[in-house]
Amino acid sequence: MVTITLPDGSKKEFESALSVMDIAKSIGSGLAKATLAGMVNGTLVDTTYIVESDSEVSIVTAKDEAGLKLMRHSAAHVMAEAIAKVYPGTKFAYGPAIADGFYYDVDSPEPISVDDLKKIEKEMKRIVKQNGKFERNELTRAEAEAKYAEDEYKLDNIKSAQGDVISFYSQGNFEDMCLGPHVPSAGKIGSFKLMSVAGAYWHGDATKQQLTRIYGTTFATKEELAEHLNRIEEAKKRDHRAIGKQMGLFEFHPKEAQGMAFWRSNGVILYRELENYLRSVGEENGFEEFMTPQIMNRELWEISGHWQNYADKNYTCEKDGKEYAVKPMNCPGALILYKSELYSHHDLPLRWAEFGHVHRYEGSGEIHGLVRVRGFTQDDAHVFCTPEQLQDEIKGCIKQIFEVYKTTGLEFDHIELSTKPEKSIGAQELWDKAEAALEGALTDLGIDFVLNPGDGAFYGPKIDFHLRDAIGRSWQMGTIQVDFSLPERFDITYVDAESNKQRPVMIHRAISGSLERFIGVLTEHYAGDFPLWLAPEQVRVLSVVDAYNDYACEVVAKLKKKGIRAKADTRNCKIGAKIREGELAKAQFLAIVGSNEVEAGSVSVRRRKVGDQGVMSVEDFAQALAEEIKSKALPPKAE
RNA sequence: GCUGCUGUAGCUCAGUCGGUAGAGCACUUCCUUGGUAAGGAAGAGGUCUCGAGUUCAAAUCUCGACAGCAGCUCCA
C-alpha cells in the first residue's frame, strides 16, 4: 500500500508502487510537488519522491540511479545557493549531475580556492537543514530575458533553450534556470562532500572565458559516501605512475625528457611480452611487419599535411639547410613503400603492420603518466584494399581488437562510431560508403556502440574503443579509421582487372592504441598483479638459510630452462623478511627452499593473492607454470 | 596551452610564531643462521626545485621561472 500526501494535505492510497506512476500521470502535474510519505510494500520509504520535469512525471527512490542523479543535481543547486551567499555577485553557468556527484561552473568576483570549500559546505549544510522546497517557476522567453538581462551566461542559456516557456527552479533565496527535475526539498539531499576546484571553459571552448568548476559528490547515506571516498583512496593506490616506480617498470624524468618514459628492466619485459603478443595476433591475421625511418624530410610531411596542420606539435630540425620532422605518424612511411611498387587487385588487401615510435609535442598540461606522452609506440597497421573489401577488413580488425582485450582481461567502457565532421575532405559518396562499412561491421558482429556524429577525423570516419583508468577517466585505446585523404595525397593506385588504375582505400588500425597507454591502463587494472605471462617477475626462489643458496640457484636455473622468469633471493636475512619483500615486489610465485626441499628435490610454493600451494617437485612446478604462461590465463581472483 | 593547488633525503612524509633541518622505509658495515609479510646495533645520506626580493636572519613571507598534480582544452 502506498500513501501519497497531496499538496492540499489530504492523503490518497494506492495498491502498489507500480500503479502510482500511472495514477500520478492521471492526476497531473499538481501532484508532482507532493511527497510520497507513505508505505511501499509495507516498508517505509521516506526517500521516495514523485518528481516532475518538462517531459514527465516519475517516481524515484534514493536507491535508484535516477534518484541519486536527482539528489546530485539538486545538491548542485544548493551549492550554488551557498556560493551566492558566500561570494555575492557570483554568476552561475551550468551545474549538472555527473557520475558519483555533480559540479557547477561559476564566475565569481574573487577566486575560489580549495580551502573555501569548507565554508561553502558549511553553508550548504545549513540550507539542507532548512529543508526549503524546490519550486518550479515558468517564465516566457521574453520575461526570462528581461529578468536576467545582466547575466551573460543565463542569456546565453535562454537563447539556446527550446520552446517559448523557460523553466526555473528555486529553493531558498536562489533561482536557477533548469529543466528539472529535483528532489521535493533540500532536506532530501543525502550526504555530500565538495571535492575539488578546477578551471573549465564556457561551453567547453578554449577560446572562451574560463570559469571555476567546483566538484562535489553525493550519496543517499553517510555510509555510502564514506565507502565512495574510501574507494577513491584505494583507486589512487593503483595509479600506474606509483606502481611503475615501485615495481621498477618505468619512471619519468621531466627535467631531461618531459612526457617520455624511461623503462627499467621489469617494464621492458612487460613491454616486449605485449609487443610479441600483438605481433603474433597480427601475423595470425595476415599482417606483415615493416619498419620505416624515424626522421623524414619536410616535403614528405607537407604531402601528408602534417607539416602544416600540426606545425607546433612536430619535433623538427634543420641540417645543412634541409628541414626534417621526427615522425608523428607512421602512415607516410607505409605509403612510400606502397608507392615504390606496382600493385594489382590480385595483391589487395595488403595488411602492413608497424610498431612505430612516434613523437608529438603535446601541451604541458595534457601530459599524463604513460597514458598521454610525447613519445610513444603505436601498434599501427595500414590495410590497403578495394572499396568492396573494406567491410570485411574492418571486421577483421574489430575481431583482433576483441581478441586482445579478452586475452588481457580489459573491458571496454564503450565503443564509439564517429562520423563525418564539418571540416572534411573526400566525396560524400565515399563517406557514406565508409560509414556504412564501419556501422555494418559493428552491426554484423552484434557489437553495441555509441554514435558520435561529426566527430570523425577530417579524412574519414572511425571506430574508437574506450577504457577507464583506476579513478574512472576514460581513454581512447584501439581505433579503426577509414582514410580517403592519404591515398589521394600520395596518389597511390592499384591496377584493376581492366588494366585501369584505381585508388585503394586505406584503413588505419591500432589495437592497443599505444603500448605505453595500454601498459598504463593494464597496470591500474591489475594494480601491478599482471597475468602470469606478462608478470615481470614470475617466480622468486627464497632460501631459508645460506646453506640452501646453491639449491635455490639450481631451482632458478631449472625454471629458466623452461622459459620461466625466476630469481633467487639468497640474501642473509630472515625468511619472513624475504617473503614480505617478495610479496611487495609482486613476484607472482614464491618458492621457498630449506632442508626438506633440498632432500626431496622440491619447492614449497606460495602464490600471490592465493596463498600456500603446498610442496611439489621442481619439475611439476615448472610444468604447471609453463602451461599457465603458454595459455595466457587471466590471474586467479583475489581471496 | 588555460585555471587552481603543490615542490623538504632514493621513497613516503613531519617541520609551530621567520632563528640556516627531522622520522619511517631503503642504503652501507657489523652482529645474527632463521620455515611462510619486517631480527638487532651503528653509520652514511639534504645548495629545503631554481632565481630574485623583504629582513639582522628565509625551508618558512613576496615576486618570477621551471616541474608535478587535479580539472578544462587538445590528442592527426
mmCIF file of N, CA, C and O (backbone and C1' of nucleotides) in Angstrom, chain A residues 114 193-196 217 227-246 368 469-473 520 523-528 586, chain B residues 4 12-13 69-71:
data_model
loop_
_atom_site.group_PDB
_atom_site.id
_atom_site.type_symbol
_atom_site.label_atom_id
_atom_site.label_comp_id
_atom_site.label_asym_id
_atom_site.label_seq_id
_atom_site.Cartn_x
_atom_site.Cartn_y
_atom_site.Cartn_z
ATOM 1 N N VAL A 114 40.532 25.751 -2.802
ATOM 2 C CA VAL A 114 40.129 24.511 -2.144
ATOM 3 C C VAL A 114 39.774 24.767 -0.679
ATOM 4 O O VAL A 114 38.874 24.139 -0.123
ATOM 5 N N LYS A 193 29.810 15.913 -0.209
ATOM 6 C CA LYS A 193 31.117 16.475 0.127
ATOM 7 C C LYS A 193 31.645 17.180 -1.107
ATOM 8 O O LYS A 193 31.535 16.668 -2.218
ATOM 9 N N LEU A 194 32.192 18.359 -0.912
ATOM 10 C CA LEU A 194 32.807 19.076 -2.034
ATOM 11 C C LEU A 194 34.224 18.545 -2.207
ATOM 12 O O LEU A 194 34.952 18.359 -1.241
ATOM 13 N N MET A 195 34.585 18.276 -3.440
ATOM 14 C CA MET A 195 35.820 17.541 -3.694
ATOM 15 C C MET A 195 36.971 18.412 -4.180
ATOM 16 O O MET A 195 38.081 18.326 -3.696
ATOM 17 N N SER A 196 36.738 19.208 -5.209
ATOM 18 C CA SER A 196 37.872 19.920 -5.794
ATOM 19 C C SER A 196 37.415 21.129 -6.591
ATOM 20 O O SER A 196 36.237 21.293 -6.908
ATOM 21 N N THR A 217 30.429 15.441 -4.447
ATOM 22 C CA THR A 217 29.882 14.094 -4.588
ATOM 23 C C THR A 217 28.732 13.943 -3.613
ATOM 24 O O THR A 217 28.712 14.589 -2.558
ATOM 25 N N GLU A 227 32.056 5.095 1.920
ATOM 26 C CA GLU A 227 32.501 3.983 1.091
ATOM 27 C C GLU A 227 33.089 4.503 -0.223
ATOM 28 O O GLU A 227 34.125 4.036 -0.689
ATOM 29 N N HIS A 228 32.400 5.482 -0.786
ATOM 30 C CA HIS A 228 32.855 6.069 -2.050
ATOM 31 C C HIS A 228 34.216 6.750 -1.873
ATOM 32 O O HIS A 228 35.121 6.565 -2.678
ATOM 33 N N LEU A 229 34.365 7.516 -0.791
ATOM 34 C CA LEU A 229 35.632 8.211 -0.547
ATOM 35 C C LEU A 229 36.748 7.195 -0.343
ATOM 36 O O LEU A 229 37.873 7.386 -0.788
ATOM 37 N N ASN A 230 36.405 6.107 0.315
ATOM 38 C CA ASN A 230 37.363 5.039 0.536
ATOM 39 C C ASN A 230 37.783 4.399 -0.790
ATOM 40 O O ASN A 230 38.956 4.117 -1.011
ATOM 41 N N ARG A 231 36.790 4.192 -1.670
ATOM 42 C CA ARG A 231 37.086 3.634 -2.991
ATOM 43 C C ARG A 231 38.068 4.524 -3.747
ATOM 44 O O ARG A 231 38.978 4.032 -4.392
ATOM 45 N N ILE A 232 37.871 5.837 -3.640
ATOM 46 C CA ILE A 232 38.768 6.757 -4.330
ATOM 47 C C ILE A 232 40.189 6.612 -3.795
ATOM 48 O O ILE A 232 41.158 6.553 -4.549
ATOM 49 N N GLU A 233 40.293 6.517 -2.455
ATOM 50 C CA GLU A 233 41.612 6.345 -1.839
ATOM 51 C C GLU A 233 42.290 5.064 -2.336
ATOM 52 O O GLU A 233 43.464 5.040 -2.659
ATOM 53 N N GLU A 234 41.499 3.990 -2.377
ATOM 54 C CA GLU A 234 42.034 2.713 -2.839
ATOM 55 C C GLU A 234 42.473 2.798 -4.301
ATOM 56 O O GLU A 234 43.511 2.280 -4.679
ATOM 57 N N ALA A 235 41.641 3.468 -5.098
ATOM 58 C CA ALA A 235 41.949 3.585 -6.520
ATOM 59 C C ALA A 235 43.246 4.346 -6.732
ATOM 60 O O ALA A 235 44.031 4.018 -7.620
ATOM 61 N N LYS A 236 43.498 5.345 -5.892
ATOM 62 C CA LYS A 236 44.726 6.129 -6.038
ATOM 63 C C LYS A 236 45.959 5.262 -5.852
ATOM 64 O O LYS A 236 47.006 5.531 -6.426
ATOM 65 N N LYS A 237 45.821 4.222 -5.045
ATOM 66 C CA LYS A 237 46.958 3.320 -4.827
ATOM 67 C C LYS A 237 47.274 2.510 -6.083
ATOM 68 O O LYS A 237 48.326 1.917 -6.186
ATOM 69 N N ARG A 238 46.300 2.454 -6.998
ATOM 70 C CA ARG A 238 46.511 1.707 -8.230
ATOM 71 C C ARG A 238 47.133 2.576 -9.308
ATOM 72 O O ARG A 238 47.364 2.102 -10.414
ATOM 73 N N ASP A 239 47.370 3.826 -9.018
ATOM 74 C CA ASP A 239 47.912 4.751 -10.013
ATOM 75 C C ASP A 239 49.154 4.153 -10.678
ATOM 76 O O ASP A 239 50.113 3.795 -10.010
ATOM 77 N N HIS A 240 49.130 4.054 -11.994
ATOM 78 C CA HIS A 240 50.223 3.369 -12.690
ATOM 79 C C HIS A 240 51.555 4.089 -12.520
ATOM 80 O O HIS A 240 52.601 3.467 -12.591
ATOM 81 N N ARG A 241 51.514 5.390 -12.257
ATOM 82 C CA ARG A 241 52.781 6.114 -12.089
ATOM 83 C C ARG A 241 53.488 5.670 -10.822
ATOM 84 O O ARG A 241 54.706 5.530 -10.778
ATOM 85 N N ALA A 242 52.696 5.440 -9.751
ATOM 86 C CA ALA A 242 53.292 4.986 -8.492
ATOM 87 C C ALA A 242 53.722 3.527 -8.596
ATOM 88 O O ALA A 242 54.826 3.163 -8.202
ATOM 89 N N ILE A 243 52.846 2.685 -9.147
ATOM 90 C CA ILE A 243 53.176 1.259 -9.257
ATOM 91 C C ILE A 243 54.378 1.062 -10.188
ATOM 92 O O ILE A 243 55.244 0.236 -9.928
ATOM 93 N N GLY A 244 54.416 1.862 -11.253
ATOM 94 C CA GLY A 244 55.535 1.762 -12.195
ATOM 95 C C GLY A 244 56.868 1.977 -11.500
ATOM 96 O O GLY A 244 57.843 1.269 -11.755
ATOM 97 N N LYS A 245 56.887 2.946 -10.608
ATOM 98 C CA LYS A 245 58.119 3.242 -9.876
ATOM 99 C C LYS A 245 58.423 2.139 -8.852
ATOM 100 O O LYS A 245 59.544 1.639 -8.780
ATOM 101 N N GLN A 246 57.390 1.732 -8.107
ATOM 102 C CA GLN A 246 57.579 0.702 -7.071
ATOM 103 C C GLN A 246 58.094 -0.607 -7.650
ATOM 104 O O GLN A 246 58.957 -1.253 -7.079
ATOM 105 N N HIS A 368 50.139 13.018 -19.245
ATOM 106 C CA HIS A 368 49.651 12.302 -18.074
ATOM 107 C C HIS A 368 50.279 10.915 -18.026
ATOM 108 O O HIS A 368 49.869 10.024 -18.758
ATOM 109 N N ASP A 469 40.447 4.278 -16.547
ATOM 110 C CA ASP A 469 41.570 4.042 -15.638
ATOM 111 C C ASP A 469 41.041 3.877 -14.216
ATOM 112 O O ASP A 469 39.834 3.874 -13.989
ATOM 113 N N ALA A 470 41.983 3.752 -13.256
ATOM 114 C CA ALA A 470 41.604 3.423 -11.880
ATOM 115 C C ALA A 470 40.620 4.435 -11.302
ATOM 116 O O ALA A 470 39.715 4.063 -10.563
ATOM 117 N N ILE A 471 40.774 5.724 -11.611
ATOM 118 C CA ILE A 471 39.848 6.679 -10.999
ATOM 119 C C ILE A 471 38.756 7.126 -11.960
ATOM 120 O O ILE A 471 38.150 8.173 -11.779
ATOM 121 N N GLY A 472 38.507 6.294 -12.963
ATOM 122 C CA GLY A 472 37.303 6.497 -13.756
ATOM 123 C C GLY A 472 37.458 7.375 -14.989
ATOM 124 O O GLY A 472 36.485 7.698 -15.644
ATOM 125 N N ARG A 473 38.691 7.778 -15.303
ATOM 126 C CA ARG A 473 38.876 8.583 -16.508
ATOM 127 C C ARG A 473 38.860 7.680 -17.730
ATOM 128 O O ARG A 473 39.444 6.611 -17.718
ATOM 129 N N GLY A 520 49.864 1.427 -19.192
ATOM 130 C CA GLY A 520 49.375 2.279 -18.104
ATOM 131 C C GLY A 520 48.028 1.789 -17.590
ATOM 132 O O GLY A 520 47.833 1.591 -16.382
ATOM 133 N N THR A 523 48.299 -1.698 -15.973
ATOM 134 C CA THR A 523 48.903 -1.624 -14.648
ATOM 135 C C THR A 523 47.852 -1.256 -13.607
ATOM 136 O O THR A 523 47.801 -1.839 -12.522
ATOM 137 N N GLU A 524 46.984 -0.310 -13.945
ATOM 138 C CA GLU A 524 45.948 0.101 -12.998
ATOM 139 C C GLU A 524 44.875 -0.971 -12.866
ATOM 140 O O GLU A 524 44.384 -1.229 -11.763
ATOM 141 N N HIS A 525 44.550 -1.594 -13.956
ATOM 142 C CA HIS A 525 43.519 -2.640 -13.921
ATOM 143 C C HIS A 525 43.937 -3.767 -12.975
ATOM 144 O O HIS A 525 43.136 -4.260 -12.196
ATOM 145 N N TYR A 526 45.192 -4.161 -13.063
ATOM 146 C CA TYR A 526 45.670 -5.282 -12.243
ATOM 147 C C TYR A 526 46.388 -4.820 -10.978
ATOM 148 O O TYR A 526 46.853 -5.662 -10.216
ATOM 149 N N ALA A 527 46.484 -3.519 -10.781
ATOM 150 C CA ALA A 527 47.256 -2.982 -9.654
ATOM 151 C C ALA A 527 48.632 -3.633 -9.598
ATOM 152 O O ALA A 527 49.172 -3.903 -8.529
ATOM 153 N N GLY A 528 49.198 -3.916 -10.755
ATOM 154 C CA GLY A 528 50.547 -4.468 -10.809
ATOM 155 C C GLY A 528 50.605 -5.980 -10.782
ATOM 156 O O GLY A 528 51.645 -6.563 -11.036
ATOM 157 N N LYS A 586 55.653 -7.930 -5.805
ATOM 158 C CA LYS A 586 54.623 -8.565 -6.629
ATOM 159 C C LYS A 586 55.171 -9.699 -7.486
ATOM 160 O O LYS A 586 54.749 -9.889 -8.628
ATOM 161 P P G B 4 44.385 31.067 -11.053
ATOM 162 O "O5'" G B 4 44.257 29.816 -10.063
ATOM 163 C "C5'" G B 4 43.171 29.733 -9.160
ATOM 164 C "C4'" G B 4 43.133 28.370 -8.525
ATOM 165 C "C3'" G B 4 44.368 27.971 -7.741
ATOM 166 O "O3'" G B 4 44.392 28.539 -6.448
ATOM 167 C "C1'" G B 4 43.706 26.178 -9.120
ATOM 168 P P U B 12 57.409 9.455 -3.256
ATOM 169 O "O5'" U B 12 56.814 9.150 -1.807
ATOM 170 C "C5'" U B 12 55.863 8.114 -1.616
ATOM 171 C "C4'" U B 12 55.467 8.063 -0.164
ATOM 172 C "C3'" U B 12 55.073 9.411 0.434
ATOM 173 O "O3'" U B 12 53.732 9.750 0.128
ATOM 174 C "C1'" U B 12 56.550 8.292 1.904
ATOM 175 P P C B 13 53.333 11.305 0.081
ATOM 176 O "O5'" C B 13 54.088 11.947 1.318
ATOM 177 C "C5'" C B 13 53.419 12.747 2.232
ATOM 178 C "C4'" C B 13 54.051 12.617 3.599
ATOM 179 C "C3'" C B 13 54.303 13.936 4.320
ATOM 180 O "O3'" C B 13 53.098 14.476 4.834
ATOM 181 C "C1'" C B 13 56.122 12.468 4.679
ATOM 182 P P C B 69 52.014 14.597 -13.220
ATOM 183 O "O5'" C B 69 50.996 15.018 -12.073
ATOM 184 C "C5'" C B 69 50.875 14.246 -10.888
ATOM 185 C "C4'" C B 69 49.853 14.875 -9.984
ATOM 186 C "C3'" C B 69 48.478 15.084 -10.611
ATOM 187 O "O3'" C B 69 47.710 13.899 -10.576
ATOM 188 C "C1'" C B 69 49.140 17.063 -9.516
ATOM 189 P P A B 70 46.675 13.608 -11.728
ATOM 190 O "O5'" A B 70 45.503 14.639 -11.418
ATOM 191 C "C5'" A B 70 44.683 14.446 -10.272
ATOM 192 C "C4'" A B 70 43.663 15.543 -10.188
ATOM 193 C "C3'" A B 70 42.917 15.850 -11.480
ATOM 194 O "O3'" A B 70 41.884 14.932 -11.740
ATOM 195 C "C1'" A B 70 43.616 17.867 -10.482
ATOM 196 P P G B 71 41.517 14.557 -13.237
ATOM 197 O "O5'" G B 71 40.749 15.843 -13.771
ATOM 198 C "C5'" G B 71 39.466 16.163 -13.238
ATOM 199 C "C4'" G B 71 39.120 17.580 -13.593
ATOM 200 C "C3'" G B 71 39.067 17.908 -15.083
ATOM 201 O "O3'" G B 71 37.862 17.484 -15.675
ATOM 202 C "C1'" G B 71 40.257 19.600 -13.959
#
